[in-house]
Amino acid sequence: MVINIQENISLKKYNTFGIEANARYFAKFKSIEELNDLLKHKNFIGVPTIILGGGSNVLFTKNFDGLVLINEIKGIEIVNEDNNRVHIKSGAGEVWNDLVIFCINNNWGGIENLSLIPGTVGASPMQNIGAYGVEIKDVFHSLTALEKETGQLKIFHKKDCEFGYRESVFKKQLRDKYIIIDVTFELLKNPQLNTSYGAITEVLNQMNIETPTIRDVSAAVCQIRTSKLPNPKDIGNAGSFFKNPEISEEQYFELQKLFENIPSYPTKNGFVKVPAGWLNEQCGWKGKRLGNYGVHKNQALVLVNYGNADGYDIYLLSEAIKKSVKEKFNITLETEVNIL
């Protein structure tokens, strides 16, 4: 099997930050066979390997001295269904929002609140993507992944993935050990709408929609996202750079004495989630520009590349933001973006 392996390839168009960085080796694969051939190639034994989906959750701070792979395994199919539910298997290389649109067109509910999230299907369970009250774990059934070391396939069910807030086993103990091939989701044929989070209900009211469908919810989510988040095609960014921190109720009540308007969301584990964007804004970062990079004017959670910025400078900016939040609120921010 002939595979096109390239050397010293620019990754600028393969990451939504638009950062200029080179990969020592670069290749794309469209099947399990091609992937195995690449991993077994004599030039790549022991060489660091990363998978780029849409490149929407990564910040390159330097060149990557290893192999960068682009997953192009496609295909969407029904693998099981009954009167109420349908199991949809998608290749990991499918664009996430294309899958969302496909499901909406078939009136399969469950992922409409995740509309317009950038990236590929394969990346979705890795960090348990979520938005507007829905996370991947809510609709996840299983996935197939290839173990790099052995080339063997393994099925992971929900409990195996150890999903947490923007976390999974693939970001912790199994980090860099598996490559996701496909993901199966369990969706509803009689959708149950989730419109209580954020401004979805407000936007639906503005649209004069009293009995919304999943398509309406998706449209509302898209309107909210585009009003808050910059399009990477216009301004380089990776969406939310930081996780919303979870703190104890005791710490929250102490902060509330000092900051009466501090917003919060209760969590199922008894902690309180505080919006990282609000924390950043209170520290004066919203709209802060440092030459050709900075913090977005409409959302303090988003770091941006206005053009030809250095990834390491953006990393230093993120560290400065974390330091200021720690000093002002005694809250430690965690990055959502993978820094390389």
Coordinates of C-alpha atoms in Angstrom, one line a residue, residues 120-305:
T120 CA -14.0 16.0 14.2
V121 CA -16.1 13.2 15.6
G122 CA -13.0 11.4 16.8
A123 CA -12.1 14.3 19.1
S124 CA -15.5 14.5 20.7
P125 CA -15.2 11.7 23.3
M126 CA -11.5 12.5 24.0
Q127 CA -12.4 15.6 25.9
N128 CA -16.1 14.9 26.4
I129 CA -17.1 18.0 24.5
G130 CA -20.1 19.9 25.8
A131 CA -22.2 23.0 25.4
Y132 CA -25.5 24.4 26.6
G133 CA -26.3 21.7 29.1
V134 CA -25.3 18.7 27.0
E135 CA -22.1 16.6 27.0
I136 CA -20.9 13.7 24.8
K137 CA -21.3 11.3 27.7
D138 CA -25.1 12.0 27.6
V139 CA -25.4 10.4 24.1
F140 CA -22.3 8.2 24.0
H141 CA -22.7 4.5 23.4
S142 CA -19.2 3.2 22.5
L143 CA -16.2 3.7 20.3
T144 CA -13.5 1.7 18.5
A145 CA -9.9 2.6 19.0
L146 CA -6.6 1.2 17.7
E147 CA -3.8 0.6 20.2
K148 CA -0.7 2.2 18.8
E149 CA 1.7 -0.3 20.3
T150 CA 0.0 -3.5 19.1
G151 CA -2.2 -2.3 16.2
Q152 CA -5.1 -4.1 17.9
L153 CA -8.7 -2.8 17.9
K154 CA -10.6 -2.3 21.2
I155 CA -14.2 -1.4 22.0
F156 CA -14.6 1.2 24.7
H157 CA -18.1 1.6 26.4
K158 CA -19.1 4.6 28.5
K159 CA -17.8 3.3 31.8
D160 CA -14.4 2.5 30.2
C161 CA -14.0 6.1 29.0
E162 CA -14.2 7.6 32.5
F163 CA -15.8 10.8 31.3
G164 CA -15.5 13.9 33.4
Y165 CA -15.8 17.6 32.8
R166 CA -13.8 18.0 29.5
E167 CA -12.0 14.8 30.5
S168 CA -11.8 11.2 29.5
V169 CA -9.4 8.3 30.0
F170 CA -7.8 9.3 26.7
K171 CA -6.6 12.5 28.2
K172 CA -5.2 10.8 31.3
Q173 CA -3.8 7.3 31.7
L174 CA -4.4 6.3 28.1
R175 CA -3.1 9.5 26.7
D176 CA -1.3 9.0 23.3
K177 CA -1.9 5.2 23.5
Y178 CA -4.9 4.9 21.3
I179 CA -6.3 6.3 18.1
I180 CA -10.0 6.6 17.8
I181 CA -11.5 4.9 14.7
D182 CA -15.2 5.4 15.0
V183 CA -17.8 6.5 17.6
T184 CA -21.3 5.3 18.2
F185 CA -24.0 7.5 19.7
E186 CA -27.4 6.7 21.1
L187 CA -30.0 9.2 19.9
L188 CA -33.8 9.7 20.4
K189 CA -36.4 9.3 17.7
N190 CA -38.7 11.3 19.9
P191 CA -36.4 14.1 20.9
Q192 CA -36.4 15.6 24.4
L193 CA -35.4 19.2 24.1
N194 CA -32.9 20.8 26.5
T195 CA -33.5 24.6 26.3
S196 CA -32.9 25.6 29.9
Y197 CA -29.2 26.4 29.7
G198 CA -27.8 29.8 28.7
A199 CA -29.8 32.0 26.4
I200 CA -31.5 29.3 24.3
T201 CA -35.0 30.0 25.5
E202 CA -34.5 33.8 25.2
V203 CA -33.3 33.4 21.6
L204 CA -36.2 31.1 20.7
N205 CA -38.6 33.7 22.1
Q206 CA -36.9 36.3 19.9
M207 CA -37.5 34.0 17.0
N208 CA -41.2 33.8 17.9
I209 CA -40.9 30.0 18.3
E210 CA -43.3 28.6 20.9
T211 CA -43.0 24.8 20.2
P212 CA -39.4 24.4 19.1
T213 CA -37.9 21.4 17.2
I214 CA -34.3 20.2 17.4
R215 CA -33.7 22.2 14.3
D216 CA -34.9 25.3 16.1
V217 CA -32.7 24.6 19.1
S218 CA -29.7 24.1 16.8
A219 CA -30.4 27.4 15.1
A220 CA -30.6 29.2 18.5
V221 CA -27.3 27.6 19.6
C222 CA -25.7 28.6 16.3
Q223 CA -26.9 32.2 16.7
I224 CA -25.6 32.4 20.3
R225 CA -22.2 30.9 19.4
T226 CA -21.6 33.1 16.4
S227 CA -22.5 36.2 18.4
K228 CA -20.0 35.3 21.1
L229 CA -17.2 33.3 19.5
P230 CA -15.0 34.5 16.6
N231 CA -14.9 32.4 13.4
P232 CA -11.4 30.8 13.2
K233 CA -11.5 31.6 9.4
D234 CA -11.5 35.3 10.4
I235 CA -9.5 35.3 13.6
G236 CA -7.3 32.4 14.7
N237 CA -8.6 30.8 17.9
A238 CA -9.3 27.5 19.6
G239 CA -12.7 28.4 21.1
S240 CA -12.8 28.2 24.9
F241 CA -9.2 28.2 26.1
F242 CA -10.0 27.5 29.8
K243 CA -12.3 25.1 31.6
N244 CA -15.0 26.6 33.9
P245 CA -13.5 25.9 37.3
E246 CA -15.4 23.9 39.9
I247 CA -15.0 25.1 43.5
S248 CA -16.5 24.1 46.9
E249 CA -19.7 25.7 48.1
E250 CA -17.8 27.0 51.0
Q251 CA -15.3 28.8 48.8
Y252 CA -18.1 30.1 46.6
F253 CA -19.9 31.6 49.6
E254 CA -16.7 33.3 50.8
L255 CA -16.2 34.8 47.3
Q256 CA -19.8 35.9 47.1
K257 CA -19.1 38.1 50.2
L258 CA -16.5 40.0 48.2
F259 CA -18.1 39.7 44.7
E260 CA -21.8 39.9 45.1
N261 CA -22.5 39.3 41.4
I262 CA -20.3 36.3 40.9
P263 CA -22.3 33.9 38.6
S264 CA -22.4 30.2 39.2
Y265 CA -23.9 26.9 38.1
P266 CA -24.6 24.0 40.5
T267 CA -23.0 20.7 39.6
K268 CA -24.2 17.1 40.3
N269 CA -21.2 16.5 42.6
G270 CA -22.0 19.2 45.1
F271 CA -19.5 21.7 43.8
V272 CA -20.2 25.1 42.2
K273 CA -19.1 25.9 38.7
V274 CA -17.9 29.5 38.1
P275 CA -17.6 30.8 34.5
A276 CA -13.9 31.2 33.6
G277 CA -14.8 34.0 31.1
W278 CA -16.3 36.1 34.0
L279 CA -13.2 35.6 36.1
N280 CA -11.0 36.6 33.3
E281 CA -13.1 39.7 32.5
Q282 CA -13.0 40.8 36.2
C283 CA -9.2 40.7 36.0
G284 CA -9.3 43.1 33.0
W285 CA -8.4 40.7 30.2
K286 CA -11.5 41.0 28.0
G287 CA -10.5 42.7 24.7
K288 CA -6.8 43.0 25.8
R289 CA -4.6 43.1 22.8
L290 CA -0.8 42.6 22.8
G291 CA 0.3 43.3 19.2
N292 CA -0.9 40.5 17.0
Y293 CA -2.5 38.4 19.7
G294 CA -4.7 38.8 22.7
V295 CA -8.1 38.2 24.3
H296 CA -11.3 38.4 22.2
K297 CA -13.4 41.6 22.7
N298 CA -16.7 39.7 23.1
Q299 CA -15.5 36.7 25.1
A300 CA -12.7 36.7 27.7
L301 CA -12.6 32.9 27.5
V302 CA -11.2 33.0 24.0
L303 CA -7.5 33.8 23.2
V304 CA -6.9 35.0 19.6
N305 CA -4.3 35.2 16.9

